[in-house]
mmCIF file of C-alpha atoms in Angstrom:
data_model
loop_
_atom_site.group_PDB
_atom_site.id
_atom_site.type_symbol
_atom_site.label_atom_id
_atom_site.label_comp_id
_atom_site.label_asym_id
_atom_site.label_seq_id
_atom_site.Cartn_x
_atom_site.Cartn_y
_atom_site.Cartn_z
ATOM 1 C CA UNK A 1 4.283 -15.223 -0.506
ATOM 2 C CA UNK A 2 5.573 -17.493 -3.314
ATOM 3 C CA UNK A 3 2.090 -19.015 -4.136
ATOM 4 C CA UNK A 4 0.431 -16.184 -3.842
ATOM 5 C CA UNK A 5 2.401 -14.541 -6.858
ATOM 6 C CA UNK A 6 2.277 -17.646 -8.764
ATOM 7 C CA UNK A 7 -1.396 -17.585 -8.956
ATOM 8 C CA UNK A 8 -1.705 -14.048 -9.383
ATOM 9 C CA UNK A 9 0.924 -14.428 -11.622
ATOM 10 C CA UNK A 10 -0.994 -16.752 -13.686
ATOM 11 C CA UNK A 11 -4.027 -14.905 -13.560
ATOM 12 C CA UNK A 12 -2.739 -11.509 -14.869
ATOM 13 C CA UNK A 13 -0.745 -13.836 -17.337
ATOM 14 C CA UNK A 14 2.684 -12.448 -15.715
ATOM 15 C CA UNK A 15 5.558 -14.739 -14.375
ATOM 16 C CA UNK A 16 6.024 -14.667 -10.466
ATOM 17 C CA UNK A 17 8.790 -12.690 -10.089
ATOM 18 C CA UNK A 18 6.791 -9.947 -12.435
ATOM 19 C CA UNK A 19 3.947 -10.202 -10.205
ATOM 20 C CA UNK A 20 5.997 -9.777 -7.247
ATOM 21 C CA UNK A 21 7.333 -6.798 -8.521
ATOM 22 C CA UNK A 22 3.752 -4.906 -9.547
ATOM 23 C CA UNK A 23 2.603 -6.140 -6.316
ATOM 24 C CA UNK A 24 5.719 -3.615 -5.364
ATOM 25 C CA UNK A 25 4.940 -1.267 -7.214
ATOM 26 C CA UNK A 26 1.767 -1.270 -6.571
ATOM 27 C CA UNK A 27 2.022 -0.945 -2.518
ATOM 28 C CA UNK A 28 4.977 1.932 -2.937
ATOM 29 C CA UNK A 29 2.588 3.707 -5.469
ATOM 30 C CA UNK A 30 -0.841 3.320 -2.837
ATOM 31 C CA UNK A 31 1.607 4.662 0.361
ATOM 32 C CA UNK A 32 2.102 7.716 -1.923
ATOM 33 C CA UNK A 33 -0.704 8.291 -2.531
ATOM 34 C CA UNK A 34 -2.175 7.746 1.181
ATOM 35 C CA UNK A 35 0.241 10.246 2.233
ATOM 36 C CA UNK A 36 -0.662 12.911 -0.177
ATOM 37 C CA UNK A 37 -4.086 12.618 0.468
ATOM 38 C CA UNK A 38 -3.561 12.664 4.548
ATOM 39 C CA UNK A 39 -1.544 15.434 3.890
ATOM 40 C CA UNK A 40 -4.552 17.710 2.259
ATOM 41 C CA UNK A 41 -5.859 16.866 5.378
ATOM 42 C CA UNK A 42 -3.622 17.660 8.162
ATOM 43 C CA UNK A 43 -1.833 21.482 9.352
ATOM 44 C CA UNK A 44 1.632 20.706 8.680
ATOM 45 C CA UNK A 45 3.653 17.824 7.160
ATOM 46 C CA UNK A 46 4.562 16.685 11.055
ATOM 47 C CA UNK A 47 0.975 15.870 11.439
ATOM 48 C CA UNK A 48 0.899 13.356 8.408
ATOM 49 C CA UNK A 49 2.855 10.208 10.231
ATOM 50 C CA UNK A 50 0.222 10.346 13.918
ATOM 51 C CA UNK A 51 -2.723 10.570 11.135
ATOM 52 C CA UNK A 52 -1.476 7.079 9.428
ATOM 53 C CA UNK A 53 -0.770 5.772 12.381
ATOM 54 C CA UNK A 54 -4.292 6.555 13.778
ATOM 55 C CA UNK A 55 -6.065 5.054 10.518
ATOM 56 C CA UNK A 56 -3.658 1.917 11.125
ATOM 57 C CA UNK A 57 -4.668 1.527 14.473
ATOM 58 C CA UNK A 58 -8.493 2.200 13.678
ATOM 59 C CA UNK A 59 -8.668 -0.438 10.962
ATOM 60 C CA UNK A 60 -6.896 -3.238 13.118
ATOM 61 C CA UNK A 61 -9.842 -2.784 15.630
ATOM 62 C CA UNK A 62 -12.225 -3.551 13.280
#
């Protein structure tokens, strides 16, 4: 949200809009990363997508 970015904002010493956009960054950059690391887990690539969905469903439980 809009506050949220101007504090962070102001903490890393960043305007909002370039907070927003590391926070972007940032959350493409972690799925990537997720998925290569699911991926050294799983058989095949088909397998990748039911193992994040899985991990999503397992941390919403808790």
């Amino acid at each position: 949200n809009g506050a949220g970015y101007q504090s962070s904002g102001e903490t890393l010493q960043l305007s909002p809009e370039a907070a927003r956009v590391a926070a972007h960054r940032m959350r493409k950059r972690y799925r990537q990363i997720l998925r290569e690391e699911i991926a050294h887990t799983t058989a095949t690539p088909e397998e990748v997508d039911d193992e994040i969905r899985h991990l999503f469903t397992a941390l919403r439980r808790s």
